[in-house]
Tab-separated table of C-alpha atoms in Angstrom:
chain	number	residue	atom	x	y	z
A	1354	MET	CA	114.998	55.354	50.237
A	1355	ARG	CA	111.754	57.093	50.978
A	1356	LEU	CA	111.395	58.355	54.507
A	1357	PRO	CA	108.180	59.549	56.177
A	1358	ARG	CA	107.120	63.157	56.308
A	1359	LEU	CA	109.848	65.005	58.172
A	1360	LEU	CA	109.929	68.597	59.217
A	1361	PRO	CA	113.221	70.350	58.479
A	1362	LEU	CA	115.868	69.414	61.023
A	1363	LEU	CA	119.127	71.180	61.800
A	1364	VAL	CA	122.522	69.532	61.704
A	1365	ALA	CA	124.511	72.410	63.125
A	1366	ALA	CA	123.054	75.785	64.052
A	1367	THR	CA	124.787	78.125	66.477
A	1368	ALA	CA	123.852	81.506	67.886
A	1369	ALA	CA	125.896	84.518	66.789
A	1370	ILE	CA	128.567	85.302	69.349
A	1371	ALA	CA	129.734	88.820	69.948
A	1372	SER	CA	133.181	89.257	71.422
A	1373	MET	CA	133.442	91.143	74.711
A	1374	ALA	CA	136.284	93.180	76.092
A	1375	THR	CA	137.903	90.107	77.647
A	1376	PRO	CA	138.390	86.801	75.814
A	1377	ALA	CA	136.790	84.904	78.682
A	1378	ARG	CA	133.351	86.432	78.078
A	1379	ALA	CA	130.914	86.360	75.188
A	1380	THR	CA	127.295	87.308	74.632
A	1381	ILE	CA	124.946	85.061	72.682
A	1382	VAL	CA	122.680	87.122	70.458
A	1383	GLU	CA	119.204	85.590	70.772
A	1384	ARG	CA	115.651	86.663	70.193
A	1385	VAL	CA	112.165	85.365	70.845
A	1386	VAL	CA	110.179	84.527	67.702
A	1387	ALA	CA	106.989	83.485	69.513
A	1388	VAL	CA	105.488	83.129	72.959
A	1389	ILE	CA	103.104	80.250	73.680
A	1390	GLY	CA	101.457	80.656	77.040
A	1391	GLU	CA	104.359	81.659	79.245
A	1392	ARG	CA	107.047	79.815	77.259
A	1393	PRO	CA	109.151	81.543	74.614
A	1394	LEU	CA	110.159	79.945	71.334
A	1395	LEU	CA	113.643	81.073	70.339
A	1396	TRP	CA	115.199	81.964	67.015
A	1397	THR	CA	117.896	79.298	67.436
A	1398	GLU	CA	115.176	76.653	67.943
A	1399	LEU	CA	113.583	77.700	64.675
A	1400	LEU	CA	116.954	77.609	62.901
A	1401	HIS	CA	117.599	74.153	64.306
A	1402	ARG	CA	114.413	72.753	62.797
A	1403	ALA	CA	114.896	74.670	59.532
A	1404	SER	CA	118.432	73.613	58.650
A	1405	ALA	CA	117.638	70.740	56.272
A	1406	THR	CA	115.150	72.809	54.278
A	1407	ARG	CA	117.598	75.695	54.116
A	1408	VAL	CA	120.156	73.376	52.543
A	1409	GLN	CA	117.577	72.163	50.011
A	1410	ILE	CA	116.625	75.731	49.078
A	1411	ARG	CA	120.268	76.651	48.478
A	1412	MET	CA	120.792	73.533	46.363
A	1413	GLN	CA	117.880	74.478	44.112
A	1414	THR	CA	118.926	78.062	43.383
A	1415	ARG	CA	121.844	80.438	43.849
A	1416	ASP	CA	119.776	83.574	43.349
A	1417	PRO	CA	119.993	85.380	46.731
A	1418	ASN	CA	116.641	87.087	46.205
A	1419	VAL	CA	114.878	83.784	45.524
A	1420	VAL	CA	116.635	82.174	48.487
A	1421	SER	CA	115.535	85.005	50.769
A	1422	VAL	CA	111.888	84.842	49.688
A	1423	GLN	CA	111.706	81.055	49.955
A	1424	GLU	CA	113.416	81.015	53.350
A	1425	GLN	CA	111.110	83.653	54.798
A	1426	GLU	CA	108.061	81.700	53.653
A	1427	MET	CA	109.569	78.499	55.033
A	1428	TYR	CA	110.269	80.123	58.418
A	1429	LYS	CA	106.649	81.283	58.721
A	1430	GLU	CA	105.240	77.846	57.900
A	1431	LEU	CA	107.692	76.073	60.183
A	1432	LEU	CA	107.061	78.451	63.065
A	1433	ASP	CA	103.328	77.782	62.729
A	1434	LYS	CA	104.038	74.047	62.907
A	1435	MET	CA	106.307	74.474	65.922
A	1436	ILE	CA	103.548	76.371	67.724
A	1437	ASP	CA	101.217	73.425	67.067
A	1438	ASP	CA	103.916	71.061	68.362
A	1439	ARG	CA	104.248	73.099	71.554
A	1440	LEU	CA	100.468	73.075	72.081
A	1441	GLU	CA	100.395	69.304	71.582
A	1442	GLU	CA	103.243	68.839	74.063
A	1443	GLN	CA	101.270	70.828	76.628
A	1444	GLN	CA	98.226	68.628	76.063
A	1445	ALA	CA	100.382	65.512	76.311
A	1446	ASP	CA	101.747	66.704	79.660
A	1447	LYS	CA	98.228	67.270	80.967
A	1448	ALA	CA	97.134	63.808	79.829
A	1449	HIS	CA	100.359	62.205	81.145
A	1450	ILE	CA	101.213	60.911	77.671
A	1451	SER	CA	104.832	60.196	76.825
A	1452	VAL	CA	106.888	58.319	74.235
A	1453	ALA	CA	109.385	55.685	75.341
A	1454	PRO	CA	112.688	55.116	73.511
A	1455	GLU	CA	111.453	51.641	72.563
A	1456	GLU	CA	108.503	53.195	70.710
A	1457	ILE	CA	110.878	55.377	68.706
A	1458	ASP	CA	112.936	52.290	67.839
A	1459	ARG	CA	109.784	50.537	66.632
A	1460	GLY	CA	108.902	53.595	64.571
A	1461	ILE	CA	112.277	53.476	62.825
A	1462	ASN	CA	111.890	49.741	62.248
A	1463	ASN	CA	108.474	50.390	60.698
A	1464	ILE	CA	110.064	52.888	58.315
A	1465	ALA	CA	112.570	50.210	57.311
A	1466	VAL	CA	109.758	47.709	56.676
A	1467	GLN	CA	107.847	50.210	54.523
A	1468	ALA	CA	110.993	51.030	52.541
A	1469	GLN	CA	111.651	47.318	52.049
A	1470	GLN	CA	108.137	46.792	50.675
A	1471	GLN	CA	108.476	49.741	48.315
A	1472	GLN	CA	111.957	48.869	47.047
A	1473	GLY	CA	111.679	45.100	46.964
A	1474	ARG	CA	114.963	44.571	48.774
A	1475	ALA	CA	116.133	44.133	52.340
A	1476	VAL	CA	116.202	47.396	54.322
A	1477	THR	CA	117.235	47.553	57.975
A	1478	ALA	CA	116.952	50.211	60.655
A	1479	ALA	CA	120.704	50.757	60.214
A	1480	ASP	CA	120.068	51.482	56.524
A	1481	VAL	CA	117.446	54.045	57.517
A	1482	MET	CA	119.849	55.789	59.859
A	1483	GLY	CA	122.532	55.726	57.182
A	1484	GLU	CA	120.142	57.498	54.832
A	1485	VAL	CA	119.355	60.011	57.578
A	1486	ARG	CA	123.044	60.804	58.013
A	1487	ARG	CA	123.521	61.000	54.256
A	1488	ARG	CA	120.915	63.752	54.189
A	1489	GLY	CA	122.897	65.658	56.782
A	1490	LEU	CA	120.580	64.985	59.743
A	1491	SER	CA	121.766	63.898	63.139
A	1492	GLU	CA	120.388	60.729	64.674
A	1493	GLN	CA	119.024	62.674	67.632
A	1494	ASP	CA	117.175	65.155	65.406
A	1495	PHE	CA	115.627	62.261	63.504
A	1496	ARG	CA	114.576	60.480	66.689
A	1497	ASP	CA	113.084	63.744	67.985
A	1498	GLU	CA	110.941	64.010	64.868
A	1499	ILE	CA	109.793	60.400	65.185
A	1500	ARG	CA	108.924	61.083	68.828
A	1501	ARG	CA	106.822	64.116	67.831
A	1502	GLN	CA	104.939	62.062	65.246
A	1503	ILE	CA	104.230	59.247	67.703
A	1504	LEU	CA	103.109	61.737	70.351
A	1505	GLU	CA	100.813	63.418	67.849
A	1506	GLY	CA	99.355	60.040	66.917
A	1507	LYS	CA	98.542	59.270	70.546
A	1508	LEU	CA	96.889	62.657	71.016
A	1509	ILE	CA	94.843	62.248	67.834
A	1510	GLU	CA	93.619	58.871	69.064
A	1511	LEU	CA	92.699	60.340	72.455
A	1512	ARG	CA	91.353	63.806	71.579
A	1513	VAL	CA	90.470	63.784	67.871
A	1514	ARG	CA	89.382	60.263	66.921
A	1515	PRO	CA	86.167	60.382	69.028
A	1516	ARG	CA	85.031	63.415	66.991
A	1517	VAL	CA	85.119	61.594	63.646
A	1518	ARG	CA	82.313	59.439	62.249
A	1519	THR	CA	82.927	58.089	58.736
A	1520	THR	CA	79.899	57.267	56.559
A	1521	ASP	CA	79.495	55.557	53.208
A	1522	GLN	CA	78.840	58.976	51.686
A	1523	ASP	CA	82.206	60.169	53.028
A	1524	ALA	CA	83.880	57.163	51.407
A	1525	ARG	CA	82.144	57.799	48.074
A	1526	SER	CA	83.258	61.427	48.180
A	1527	ALA	CA	86.830	60.300	48.913
A	1528	TYR	CA	86.570	57.870	45.985
A	1529	GLN	CA	85.546	60.636	43.589
A	1530	HIS	CA	88.453	62.823	44.740
A	1531	TRP	CA	90.787	59.854	44.334
A	1532	VAL	CA	89.550	59.164	40.803
A	1533	ASN	CA	89.983	62.829	39.852
A	1534	ASP	CA	93.518	62.886	41.266
A	1535	LEU	CA	94.325	59.633	39.492
A	1536	ARG	CA	93.183	61.019	36.174
A	1537	GLU	CA	95.220	64.177	36.677
A	1538	GLN	CA	98.373	62.155	37.413
A	1539	GLN	CA	97.926	59.452	34.778
A	1540	LEU	CA	99.840	59.454	31.544
A	1541	VAL	CA	97.423	59.763	28.648
A	1542	GLU	CA	97.919	59.387	24.920
A	1543	VAL	CA	95.749	61.330	22.517
A	1544	ARG	CA	96.000	61.281	18.731
A	1545	LEU	CA	95.261	64.542	16.972
A	1546	LEU	CA	94.526	65.518	13.401
A	1547	ALA	CA	94.999	69.267	13.186
A	1548	LYS	CA	94.027	71.554	10.302
A	1549	ARG	CA	95.433	75.066	10.602
A	1550	ILE	CA	93.388	78.158	9.768
A	1551	LEU	CA	95.984	80.568	8.463
A	1552	PRO	CA	96.115	84.135	9.845
A	1553	GLY	CA	94.251	86.551	7.589
A	1554	SER	CA	92.039	83.832	6.110
A	1555	THR	CA	88.827	85.036	4.501
A	1556	PRO	CA	85.505	83.653	5.784
A	1557	GLN	CA	85.348	81.442	2.724
A	1558	GLN	CA	88.830	80.024	3.341
A	1559	THR	CA	88.011	79.433	7.017
A	1560	GLN	CA	84.785	77.664	6.086
A	1561	ALA	CA	86.667	75.447	3.648
A	1562	VAL	CA	88.939	74.226	6.458
A	1563	VAL	CA	85.936	73.662	8.737
A	1564	THR	CA	84.073	71.701	6.051
A	1565	LEU	CA	87.105	69.542	5.261
A	1566	THR	CA	87.677	68.729	8.943
A	1567	GLU	CA	84.017	67.838	9.439
A	1568	THR	CA	84.242	65.511	6.421
A	1569	LEU	CA	87.361	63.858	7.862
A	1570	ALA	CA	85.592	63.429	11.211
A	1571	HIS	CA	82.687	61.675	9.489
A	1572	GLN	CA	85.069	59.390	7.591
A	1573	ALA	CA	87.010	58.451	10.742
A	1574	GLN	CA	83.826	57.860	12.729
A	1575	SER	CA	82.587	55.642	9.897
A	1576	GLY	CA	85.600	53.361	10.190
A	1577	GLN	CA	88.246	54.823	7.900
A	1578	ASP	CA	91.812	54.410	9.222
A	1579	PHE	CA	92.533	57.452	11.398
A	1580	CYS	CA	96.299	57.078	10.995
A	1581	GLN	CA	95.991	57.274	7.223
A	1582	LEU	CA	93.868	60.407	7.515
A	1583	VAL	CA	96.460	61.976	9.804
A	1584	GLN	CA	99.297	61.125	7.451
A	1585	GLN	CA	97.420	62.547	4.459
A	1586	TYR	CA	95.748	65.635	5.913
A	1587	SER	CA	97.360	66.774	9.186
A	1588	ASP	CA	99.082	70.159	9.190
A	1589	ASP	CA	101.380	69.034	12.020
A	1590	PRO	CA	104.399	67.476	10.268
A	1591	THR	CA	105.964	66.330	13.567
A	1592	THR	CA	103.165	63.820	14.250
A	1593	ARG	CA	102.159	62.655	10.774
A	1594	GLY	CA	104.338	59.588	11.144
A	1595	THR	CA	103.087	58.751	14.660
A	1596	CYS	CA	99.348	58.736	13.927
A	1597	GLY	CA	98.996	62.214	15.453
A	1598	SER	CA	100.463	61.154	18.807
A	1599	ARG	CA	103.201	62.805	20.838
A	1600	GLY	CA	103.318	59.782	23.112
A	1601	PRO	CA	101.990	59.393	26.661
A	1602	GLN	CA	101.881	62.702	28.563
A	1603	PRO	CA	100.639	63.757	32.015
A	1604	PHE	CA	97.001	64.746	31.675
A	1605	LYS	CA	97.643	68.005	33.522
A	1606	ASP	CA	100.186	69.029	30.864
A	1607	LEU	CA	97.660	68.884	28.015
A	1608	PHE	CA	96.066	72.110	26.789
A	1609	PRO	CA	92.720	72.659	28.565
A	1610	VAL	CA	90.740	72.258	25.341
A	1611	ILE	CA	92.461	68.907	24.684
A	1612	GLN	CA	91.793	67.855	28.290
A	1613	GLU	CA	88.106	68.519	27.704
A	1614	LEU	CA	88.129	66.409	24.536
A	1615	VAL	CA	89.847	63.554	26.388
A	1616	ARG	CA	87.167	63.744	29.099
A	1617	SER	CA	84.230	63.848	26.701
A	1618	VAL	CA	85.265	61.411	23.962
A	1619	LYS	CA	85.171	57.654	24.481
A	1620	PRO	CA	88.677	56.130	24.240
A	1621	GLY	CA	89.360	54.641	20.816
A	1622	THR	CA	86.783	56.811	19.067
A	1623	VAL	CA	87.180	60.059	17.148
A	1624	SER	CA	85.726	63.378	18.253
A	1625	ASP	CA	83.676	65.739	16.123
A	1626	ALA	CA	85.572	68.546	14.407
A	1627	THR	CA	86.415	71.087	17.113
A	1628	HIS	CA	87.439	74.718	16.623
A	1629	VAL	CA	90.278	75.563	19.039
A	1630	HIS	CA	92.903	78.207	19.768
A	1631	ILE	CA	96.254	76.895	21.014
A	1632	GLY	CA	98.743	79.679	21.625
A	1633	GLN	CA	98.723	81.876	18.524
A	1634	ASP	CA	97.329	79.109	16.314
A	1635	GLU	CA	93.708	78.767	15.209
A	1636	LEU	CA	92.915	75.152	14.409
A	1637	MET	CA	90.238	72.644	13.578
A	1638	VAL	CA	91.015	69.451	15.478
A	1639	LEU	CA	89.967	65.812	15.572
A	1640	ALA	CA	90.948	63.981	18.757
A	1641	MET	CA	91.194	60.263	19.379
A	1642	PRO	CA	91.989	59.480	23.055
A	1643	MET	CA	93.638	56.110	23.517
A	1644	PRO	CA	92.432	53.610	26.158
A	1645	GLN	CA	93.954	54.022	29.612
A	1646	ALA	CA	94.345	51.683	32.541
A	1647	ARG	CA	90.954	50.823	34.006
A	1648	VAL	CA	89.985	52.727	37.146
A	1649	PRO	CA	88.665	50.346	39.844
A	1650	SER	CA	85.005	50.691	40.766
A	1651	TYR	CA	83.970	52.021	44.160
A	1652	GLU	CA	82.977	48.561	45.378
A	1653	GLU	CA	86.416	47.203	44.491
A	1654	VAL	CA	88.199	49.767	46.673
A	1655	LYS	CA	85.509	50.492	49.254
A	1656	ASN	CA	87.640	49.504	52.259
A	1657	GLU	CA	90.521	51.679	51.077
A	1658	MET	CA	88.149	54.581	50.510
A	1659	MET	CA	86.675	54.207	54.001
A	1660	GLN	CA	90.214	54.435	55.362
A	1661	ARG	CA	90.969	57.409	53.130
A	1662	ALA	CA	87.798	59.158	54.304
A	1663	LEU	CA	88.745	58.445	57.918
A	1664	LEU	CA	92.195	59.971	57.475
A	1665	GLU	CA	90.727	63.040	55.778
A	1666	GLY	CA	88.189	63.390	58.591
A	1667	LEU	CA	90.908	63.049	61.210
A	1668	GLU	CA	92.980	65.755	59.549
A	1669	ARG	CA	90.022	68.169	59.474
A	1670	ALA	CA	89.157	67.401	63.102
A	1671	ARG	CA	92.800	67.796	64.136
A	1672	LYS	CA	92.967	71.276	62.581
A	1673	GLN	CA	89.741	72.223	64.364
A	1674	TRP	CA	91.101	70.900	67.660
A	1675	LEU	CA	94.332	72.900	67.271
A	1676	GLU	CA	92.351	76.039	66.474
A	1677	GLU	CA	90.423	75.528	69.707
A	1678	LEU	CA	93.679	75.134	71.631
A	1679	ARG	CA	95.032	78.331	70.103
A	1680	ARG	CA	91.960	80.280	71.173
A	1681	ASN	CA	92.527	79.229	74.776
A	1682	VAL	CA	96.261	79.997	74.945
A	1683	TYR	CA	98.124	83.292	74.708
A	1684	ILE	CA	100.166	83.237	71.491
A	1685	ASP	CA	102.381	86.116	70.394
A	1686	VAL	CA	104.210	85.624	67.086
A	1687	ARG	CA	107.221	87.955	66.708
A	1688	LEU	CA	108.928	86.638	63.587
């Protein structure tokens, strides 16, 4: 089940307790990690919000040095977010904005509806809470996070939304970013015919490989079966039987020079002979990118791109608004 963006939440975090001379007394060791205005933010509050991420870090690695570095970075980022949360709470108090329990319930129900749409099966609010508990989060911590998100949404609508004006140019820019991201994430298949230039080759031997590859490029571009050329001439034995293909791969995982060939060569056609270096190998390469799923035109997704541009504009305006709040409030970070 996919849940919305959640900041790390703590299941059980306690302050260190130092024993006193008599069993009836104890001292809680505490420290201030930040001061916002006149209100301190305590170490135990930070630990409380960080617990879930701490568990995840420890599940990913057992190296104590790696754990320490990742936790310190996580604490800094989380503390910065908690300062923003505190500033937003102060603004909400001034504007008399609050979040009712019923709104939190609706937020959880909305999460269930979104999960149901994504998974294609019935998902209830009880299922959501079961997933929350499975992840080691308490119901109250989860509801607190939902409350913060709803409160932030109300403040954005009141203080940030009036600052944002979305134009068609903004939407077109968002579309271009979306297309670039889509291409980076898509699986692509590219067929390669590779001729190796052996180390220590003489200029004449190198030129012979270049000439042969250029001849093969001309033959393929003239209609000769590329797969037959690969099987007969390729120096890569692992792909001779697959027409030079290693199967669909994420575009970002291709070598940069192959990425450039995929970008510049029309799908289904063969590139010119290209001199490349891949690792320690010097090669002459022919590339044949295979057709991919069609990317919708701007007009087809214009409404979605307007919404995307609006969200991007809201995020930029929100960061600017928070920076303004920080300039007007005393903040002392002591972590």
